[in-house]
């Protein structure tokens, strides 16, 4: 027991300092850029659940290509709505350029810099389309891959189907989706593996255990700063709301904030 403690005291502090410096360097190098992590895994692997956890703890925006397509389809003001509906009705795949443009627009409109793109790219055409449309406007850091056995995913989807109302949460559709995933999405995951930019998370475990592993990956290995109390998210929300106000109101808020800050600084100076 004593030897374990001695080993930790002798070497870990220097390692921790080095790791902390690396994390800060990585975080600083990403400031101001749009950074993307693709989130992939089979249907029912737990991608959406873990993305929600990440958003709770880190300054990330969660974007789902499927959700964006459905929202665009139902928006009467959309320039793509009718086209998306026609493709879906005919059982065709929506052109990748439209999907990528929706993702890129959502990223830009958010005013944020870190994004989880869930369930995309599903195939080589998706990945090529991303490169064509997005180019160097965003940096793809890598792929977060939730690896789960098919029998576990199948059980999860069937359970979800009891209440989801989704037409594809039935055994026939589920197995077709598994086949498509194996044929088209697995090769995309392999591309990121070969580039050393794929982080595999085994996801047939308790959700909290998976959450802990993802937290360590993002904070320790990738250098993202946790936001457990939602301070950063709240600041972004306030900033977005202020931007929508008339110019005179924004100026008045700015003056009031500057006055309050000056008052606080004066009090702190006097107390010293």
mmCIF file of C-alpha atoms in Angstrom:
data_model
loop_
_atom_site.group_PDB
_atom_site.id
_atom_site.type_symbol
_atom_site.label_atom_id
_atom_site.label_comp_id
_atom_site.label_asym_id
_atom_site.label_seq_id
_atom_site.Cartn_x
_atom_site.Cartn_y
_atom_site.Cartn_z
ATOM 1 C CA UNK A 1 0.000 0.000 0.000
ATOM 2 C CA UNK A 2 2.788 2.404 0.929
ATOM 3 C CA UNK A 3 4.565 1.736 -2.359
ATOM 4 C CA UNK A 4 1.459 2.704 -4.332
ATOM 5 C CA UNK A 5 1.243 6.003 -2.516
ATOM 6 C CA UNK A 6 4.951 6.728 -3.024
ATOM 7 C CA UNK A 7 4.714 6.075 -6.755
ATOM 8 C CA UNK A 8 1.811 8.480 -7.089
ATOM 9 C CA UNK A 9 3.565 11.210 -5.088
ATOM 10 C CA UNK A 10 6.853 10.924 -6.984
ATOM 11 C CA UNK A 11 5.744 10.996 -10.615
ATOM 12 C CA UNK A 12 2.127 11.978 -11.036
ATOM 13 C CA UNK A 13 2.406 15.690 -10.263
ATOM 14 C CA UNK A 14 4.753 16.344 -13.152
ATOM 15 C CA UNK A 15 2.623 14.223 -15.467
ATOM 16 C CA UNK A 16 -0.524 16.068 -14.384
ATOM 17 C CA UNK A 17 1.131 19.422 -15.048
ATOM 18 C CA UNK A 18 2.199 18.288 -18.504
ATOM 19 C CA UNK A 19 -1.251 16.913 -19.259
ATOM 20 C CA UNK A 20 -2.856 20.135 -18.046
ATOM 21 C CA UNK A 21 -0.569 22.150 -20.284
ATOM 22 C CA UNK A 22 -1.424 19.956 -23.254
ATOM 23 C CA UNK A 23 -5.133 20.349 -22.568
ATOM 24 C CA UNK A 24 -4.849 24.124 -22.343
ATOM 25 C CA UNK A 25 -2.803 24.240 -25.546
ATOM 26 C CA UNK A 26 -5.362 22.112 -27.398
ATOM 27 C CA UNK A 27 -8.262 24.183 -26.089
ATOM 28 C CA UNK A 28 -6.532 27.453 -27.010
ATOM 29 C CA UNK A 29 -5.785 26.229 -30.532
ATOM 30 C CA UNK A 30 -9.518 25.604 -31.118
ATOM 31 C CA UNK A 31 -10.776 28.985 -29.906
ATOM 32 C CA UNK A 32 -12.723 30.844 -32.566
ATOM 33 C CA UNK A 33 -13.030 27.827 -34.884
ATOM 34 C CA UNK A 34 -16.105 25.717 -35.497
ATOM 35 C CA UNK A 35 -15.149 22.291 -34.166
ATOM 36 C CA UNK A 36 -17.133 19.192 -35.041
ATOM 37 C CA UNK A 37 -17.234 15.711 -33.582
ATOM 38 C CA UNK A 38 -19.211 13.206 -35.634
ATOM 39 C CA UNK A 39 -21.186 10.835 -33.383
ATOM 40 C CA UNK A 40 -21.701 7.413 -34.940
ATOM 41 C CA UNK A 41 -22.940 3.996 -33.917
ATOM 42 C CA UNK A 42 -25.707 1.608 -34.793
ATOM 43 C CA UNK A 43 -29.414 2.355 -34.285
ATOM 44 C CA UNK A 44 -30.059 2.121 -30.544
ATOM 45 C CA UNK A 45 -26.389 2.427 -29.555
ATOM 46 C CA UNK A 46 -27.193 5.320 -27.208
ATOM 47 C CA UNK A 47 -25.877 8.212 -29.308
ATOM 48 C CA UNK A 48 -28.680 10.634 -28.494
ATOM 49 C CA UNK A 49 -28.623 9.882 -24.768
ATOM 50 C CA UNK A 50 -24.887 10.451 -24.482
ATOM 51 C CA UNK A 51 -25.034 13.594 -26.629
ATOM 52 C CA UNK A 52 -27.590 14.990 -24.179
ATOM 53 C CA UNK A 53 -25.208 14.244 -21.295
ATOM 54 C CA UNK A 54 -22.320 15.949 -23.123
ATOM 55 C CA UNK A 55 -24.412 19.077 -23.720
ATOM 56 C CA UNK A 56 -25.229 19.171 -19.985
ATOM 57 C CA UNK A 57 -21.560 19.185 -18.989
ATOM 58 C CA UNK A 58 -19.672 20.801 -21.875
ATOM 59 C CA UNK A 59 -20.081 23.791 -24.177
ATOM 60 C CA UNK A 60 -21.395 21.741 -27.111
ATOM 61 C CA UNK A 61 -24.388 22.038 -29.429
ATOM 62 C CA UNK A 62 -26.051 18.745 -30.386
ATOM 63 C CA UNK A 63 -27.216 18.593 -34.003
ATOM 64 C CA UNK A 64 -29.093 15.683 -35.535
ATOM 65 C CA UNK A 65 -29.255 15.571 -39.335
ATOM 66 C CA UNK A 66 -32.545 13.668 -39.164
ATOM 67 C CA UNK A 67 -34.132 16.185 -36.786
ATOM 68 C CA UNK A 68 -33.032 19.090 -38.981
ATOM 69 C CA UNK A 69 -34.493 17.460 -42.096
ATOM 70 C CA UNK A 70 -37.809 16.801 -40.340
ATOM 71 C CA UNK A 71 -37.979 20.375 -39.020
ATOM 72 C CA UNK A 72 -37.155 21.798 -42.447
ATOM 73 C CA UNK A 73 -39.768 19.589 -44.080
ATOM 74 C CA UNK A 74 -42.458 20.909 -41.728
ATOM 75 C CA UNK A 75 -41.453 24.583 -41.985
ATOM 76 C CA UNK A 76 -43.781 26.363 -44.465
ATOM 77 C CA UNK A 77 -41.140 29.073 -44.975
ATOM 78 C CA UNK A 78 -38.427 26.609 -45.964
ATOM 79 C CA UNK A 79 -36.843 26.791 -49.398
ATOM 80 C CA UNK A 80 -36.128 23.048 -49.190
ATOM 81 C CA UNK A 81 -39.334 21.838 -47.494
ATOM 82 C CA UNK A 82 -41.246 20.673 -50.579
ATOM 83 C CA UNK A 83 -38.166 19.064 -52.100
ATOM 84 C CA UNK A 84 -37.422 17.154 -48.884
ATOM 85 C CA UNK A 85 -41.062 15.988 -48.672
ATOM 86 C CA UNK A 86 -41.020 14.732 -52.257
ATOM 87 C CA UNK A 87 -37.857 12.731 -51.692
ATOM 88 C CA UNK A 88 -39.157 11.199 -48.463
ATOM 89 C CA UNK A 89 -42.527 10.327 -50.034
ATOM 90 C CA UNK A 90 -40.768 8.557 -52.913
ATOM 91 C CA UNK A 91 -38.478 6.706 -50.510
ATOM 92 C CA UNK A 92 -35.383 8.419 -51.871
ATOM 93 C CA UNK A 93 -32.406 9.794 -49.978
ATOM 94 C CA UNK A 94 -32.425 13.583 -49.646
ATOM 95 C CA UNK A 95 -29.487 15.091 -51.599
ATOM 96 C CA UNK A 96 -26.492 15.335 -49.289
ATOM 97 C CA UNK A 97 -25.908 18.982 -50.195
ATOM 98 C CA UNK A 98 -29.244 19.902 -48.596
ATOM 99 C CA UNK A 99 -28.500 17.940 -45.421
ATOM 100 C CA UNK A 100 -25.038 19.478 -45.072
ATOM 101 C CA UNK A 101 -26.341 22.994 -45.743
ATOM 102 C CA UNK A 102 -28.916 22.539 -42.969
ATOM 103 C CA UNK A 103 -26.172 21.406 -40.581
ATOM 104 C CA UNK A 104 -23.877 24.279 -41.559
ATOM 105 C CA UNK A 105 -26.661 26.868 -41.250
ATOM 106 C CA UNK A 106 -27.588 25.543 -37.801
ATOM 107 C CA UNK A 107 -23.953 25.757 -36.719
ATOM 108 C CA UNK A 108 -23.567 29.340 -37.913
ATOM 109 C CA UNK A 109 -26.899 30.498 -36.476
ATOM 110 C CA UNK A 110 -26.063 29.075 -33.050
ATOM 111 C CA UNK A 111 -23.159 31.473 -32.570
ATOM 112 C CA UNK A 112 -21.264 28.636 -30.855
ATOM 113 C CA UNK A 113 -18.060 26.827 -31.749
ATOM 114 C CA UNK A 114 -18.322 23.192 -30.597
ATOM 115 C CA UNK A 115 -20.747 20.763 -32.226
ATOM 116 C CA UNK A 116 -21.809 17.129 -31.943
ATOM 117 C CA UNK A 117 -23.195 15.991 -35.288
ATOM 118 C CA UNK A 118 -25.291 12.937 -34.477
ATOM 119 C CA UNK A 119 -25.850 10.136 -37.003
ATOM 120 C CA UNK A 120 -23.808 11.744 -39.760
ATOM 121 C CA UNK A 121 -22.037 10.934 -42.051
ATOM 122 C CA UNK A 122 -23.921 7.707 -42.689
ATOM 123 C CA UNK A 123 -22.040 6.777 -45.853
ATOM 124 C CA UNK A 124 -19.261 7.802 -48.238
ATOM 125 C CA UNK A 125 -21.563 10.157 -50.149
ATOM 126 C CA UNK A 126 -22.362 11.995 -46.882
ATOM 127 C CA UNK A 127 -18.683 12.390 -46.050
ATOM 128 C CA UNK A 128 -17.813 13.602 -49.557
ATOM 129 C CA UNK A 129 -20.730 16.047 -49.457
ATOM 130 C CA UNK A 130 -19.545 17.435 -46.125
ATOM 131 C CA UNK A 131 -16.079 18.046 -47.549
ATOM 132 C CA UNK A 132 -17.520 19.767 -50.648
ATOM 133 C CA UNK A 133 -19.979 22.039 -48.850
ATOM 134 C CA UNK A 134 -18.228 22.765 -45.544
ATOM 135 C CA UNK A 135 -14.605 22.599 -46.647
ATOM 136 C CA UNK A 136 -12.391 24.452 -44.173
ATOM 137 C CA UNK A 137 -15.273 26.361 -42.537
ATOM 138 C CA UNK A 138 -15.192 23.803 -39.712
ATOM 139 C CA UNK A 139 -12.628 21.393 -38.346
ATOM 140 C CA UNK A 140 -13.688 17.785 -37.893
ATOM 141 C CA UNK A 141 -11.837 16.650 -34.781
ATOM 142 C CA UNK A 142 -12.858 13.034 -35.209
ATOM 143 C CA UNK A 143 -15.542 10.445 -34.658
ATOM 144 C CA UNK A 144 -17.083 9.416 -31.334
ATOM 145 C CA UNK A 145 -18.094 5.800 -31.970
ATOM 146 C CA UNK A 146 -20.607 4.102 -29.659
ATOM 147 C CA UNK A 147 -20.055 0.378 -30.149
ATOM 148 C CA UNK A 148 -22.935 -1.850 -29.060
ATOM 149 C CA UNK A 149 -23.930 -5.468 -29.890
ATOM 150 C CA UNK A 150 -26.888 -5.800 -32.252
ATOM 151 C CA UNK A 151 -28.943 -7.843 -29.786
ATOM 152 C CA UNK A 152 -28.707 -5.040 -27.217
ATOM 153 C CA UNK A 153 -29.588 -2.359 -29.769
ATOM 154 C CA UNK A 154 -32.493 -4.443 -31.051
ATOM 155 C CA UNK A 155 -33.927 -4.841 -27.532
ATOM 156 C CA UNK A 156 -33.585 -1.102 -26.884
ATOM 157 C CA UNK A 157 -35.307 -0.168 -30.146
ATOM 158 C CA UNK A 158 -38.180 -2.598 -29.620
ATOM 159 C CA UNK A 159 -38.691 -1.189 -26.126
ATOM 160 C CA UNK A 160 -38.596 2.352 -27.516
ATOM 161 C CA UNK A 161 -41.075 1.350 -30.215
ATOM 162 C CA UNK A 162 -43.705 0.634 -27.583
ATOM 163 C CA UNK A 163 -44.026 4.355 -26.916
ATOM 164 C CA UNK A 164 -42.113 6.255 -29.619
ATOM 165 C CA UNK A 165 -44.715 6.027 -32.364
ATOM 166 C CA UNK A 166 -41.862 5.757 -34.905
ATOM 167 C CA UNK A 167 -42.785 3.587 -37.871
ATOM 168 C CA UNK A 168 -39.232 2.222 -38.142
ATOM 169 C CA UNK A 169 -39.113 0.861 -34.586
ATOM 170 C CA UNK A 170 -40.324 -2.606 -35.607
ATOM 171 C CA UNK A 171 -38.298 -5.787 -36.022
ATOM 172 C CA UNK A 172 -38.276 -5.806 -39.851
ATOM 173 C CA UNK A 173 -37.244 -2.157 -40.169
ATOM 174 C CA UNK A 174 -34.709 -2.477 -37.352
ATOM 175 C CA UNK A 175 -32.874 -5.348 -39.052
ATOM 176 C CA UNK A 176 -32.843 -3.487 -42.373
ATOM 177 C CA UNK A 177 -31.336 -0.498 -40.577
ATOM 178 C CA UNK A 178 -28.674 -2.748 -39.025
ATOM 179 C CA UNK A 179 -27.776 -4.075 -42.475
ATOM 180 C CA UNK A 180 -27.530 -0.566 -43.923
ATOM 181 C CA UNK A 181 -25.394 0.535 -40.986
ATOM 182 C CA UNK A 182 -22.982 -2.377 -41.431
ATOM 183 C CA UNK A 183 -22.725 -1.898 -45.170
ATOM 184 C CA UNK A 184 -22.501 1.887 -45.361
ATOM 185 C CA UNK A 185 -21.599 3.462 -42.001
ATOM 186 C CA UNK A 186 -19.030 0.985 -40.679
ATOM 187 C CA UNK A 187 -16.601 1.855 -43.526
ATOM 188 C CA UNK A 188 -16.823 5.531 -42.506
ATOM 189 C CA UNK A 189 -15.918 4.618 -38.915
ATOM 190 C CA UNK A 190 -12.979 2.627 -40.300
ATOM 191 C CA UNK A 191 -11.726 5.718 -42.152
ATOM 192 C CA UNK A 192 -11.531 7.650 -38.880
ATOM 193 C CA UNK A 193 -9.927 4.667 -37.120
ATOM 194 C CA UNK A 194 -7.203 4.526 -39.769
ATOM 195 C CA UNK A 195 -6.604 8.264 -39.342
ATOM 196 C CA UNK A 196 -6.306 7.880 -35.559
ATOM 197 C CA UNK A 197 -9.360 10.084 -35.028
ATOM 198 C CA UNK A 198 -11.913 7.556 -33.797
ATOM 199 C CA UNK A 199 -12.764 7.230 -30.099
ATOM 200 C CA UNK A 200 -14.545 3.951 -29.389
ATOM 201 C CA UNK A 201 -16.913 3.775 -26.429
ATOM 202 C CA UNK A 202 -18.429 0.406 -25.545
ATOM 203 C CA UNK A 203 -22.081 1.279 -24.958
ATOM 204 C CA UNK A 204 -23.743 -1.897 -23.685
ATOM 205 C CA UNK A 205 -23.000 -0.826 -20.106
ATOM 206 C CA UNK A 206 -24.817 1.288 -17.515
ATOM 207 C CA UNK A 207 -25.367 4.820 -18.842
ATOM 208 C CA UNK A 208 -23.446 6.447 -15.993
ATOM 209 C CA UNK A 209 -20.353 4.340 -16.708
ATOM 210 C CA UNK A 210 -20.472 5.372 -20.361
ATOM 211 C CA UNK A 211 -21.017 8.983 -19.345
ATOM 212 C CA UNK A 212 -17.958 8.903 -17.082
ATOM 213 C CA UNK A 213 -15.758 7.515 -19.857
ATOM 214 C CA UNK A 214 -16.972 10.145 -22.340
ATOM 215 C CA UNK A 215 -16.338 12.893 -19.772
ATOM 216 C CA UNK A 216 -12.747 11.755 -19.309
ATOM 217 C CA UNK A 217 -12.233 11.531 -23.062
ATOM 218 C CA UNK A 218 -13.484 15.059 -23.727
ATOM 219 C CA UNK A 219 -11.798 16.722 -20.762
ATOM 220 C CA UNK A 220 -8.519 14.823 -20.398
ATOM 221 C CA UNK A 221 -7.724 13.683 -23.933
ATOM 222 C CA UNK A 222 -9.347 16.419 -26.030
ATOM 223 C CA UNK A 223 -8.991 19.331 -23.606
ATOM 224 C CA UNK A 224 -12.585 20.546 -23.496
ATOM 225 C CA UNK A 225 -13.577 22.435 -20.344
ATOM 226 C CA UNK A 226 -16.579 21.200 -18.385
ATOM 227 C CA UNK A 227 -19.526 23.516 -17.768
ATOM 228 C CA UNK A 228 -21.400 21.575 -15.057
ATOM 229 C CA UNK A 229 -23.431 24.553 -13.819
ATOM 230 C CA UNK A 230 -24.449 25.736 -17.288
ATOM 231 C CA UNK A 231 -22.723 29.116 -16.918
ATOM 232 C CA UNK A 232 -21.377 29.144 -20.480
ATOM 233 C CA UNK A 233 -24.706 27.987 -21.935
ATOM 234 C CA UNK A 234 -26.577 30.657 -19.976
ATOM 235 C CA UNK A 235 -24.162 33.333 -21.206
ATOM 236 C CA UNK A 236 -24.696 32.224 -24.814
ATOM 237 C CA UNK A 237 -28.472 32.324 -24.360
ATOM 238 C CA UNK A 238 -28.368 35.835 -22.903
ATOM 239 C CA UNK A 239 -26.045 36.971 -25.686
ATOM 240 C CA UNK A 240 -28.392 35.548 -28.322
ATOM 241 C CA UNK A 241 -31.417 37.217 -26.728
ATOM 242 C CA UNK A 242 -29.640 40.576 -26.516
ATOM 243 C CA UNK A 243 -28.664 40.398 -30.191
ATOM 244 C CA UNK A 244 -32.349 40.220 -31.119
ATOM 245 C CA UNK A 245 -33.171 43.453 -29.271
ATOM 246 C CA UNK A 246 -33.353 46.873 -31.009
ATOM 247 C CA UNK A 247 -29.977 48.702 -31.240
ATOM 248 C CA UNK A 248 -30.926 51.382 -28.692
ATOM 249 C CA UNK A 249 -31.890 48.760 -26.135
ATOM 250 C CA UNK A 250 -28.626 46.898 -26.705
ATOM 251 C CA UNK A 251 -26.667 50.118 -26.159
ATOM 252 C CA UNK A 252 -28.590 50.834 -22.939
ATOM 253 C CA UNK A 253 -27.882 47.317 -21.652
ATOM 254 C CA UNK A 254 -24.206 47.708 -22.520
ATOM 255 C CA UNK A 255 -23.974 51.024 -20.672
ATOM 256 C CA UNK A 256 -25.762 49.586 -17.636
ATOM 257 C CA UNK A 257 -23.475 46.547 -17.588
ATOM 258 C CA UNK A 258 -20.354 48.718 -17.888
ATOM 259 C CA UNK A 259 -21.608 50.922 -15.047
ATOM 260 C CA UNK A 260 -22.291 47.934 -12.819
ATOM 261 C CA UNK A 261 -18.859 46.491 -13.582
ATOM 262 C CA UNK A 262 -17.138 49.812 -12.825
ATOM 263 C CA UNK A 263 -19.064 50.126 -9.544
ATOM 264 C CA UNK A 264 -18.031 46.597 -8.528
ATOM 265 C CA UNK A 265 -14.381 47.282 -9.360
ATOM 266 C CA UNK A 266 -14.408 50.531 -7.371
ATOM 267 C CA UNK A 267 -15.845 48.778 -4.328
ATOM 268 C CA UNK A 268 -13.281 46.010 -4.577
ATOM 269 C CA UNK A 269 -10.467 48.590 -4.879
ATOM 270 C CA UNK A 270 -11.696 50.532 -1.859
ATOM 271 C CA UNK A 271 -12.057 47.388 0.251
ATOM 272 C CA UNK A 272 -8.379 46.598 -0.410
#
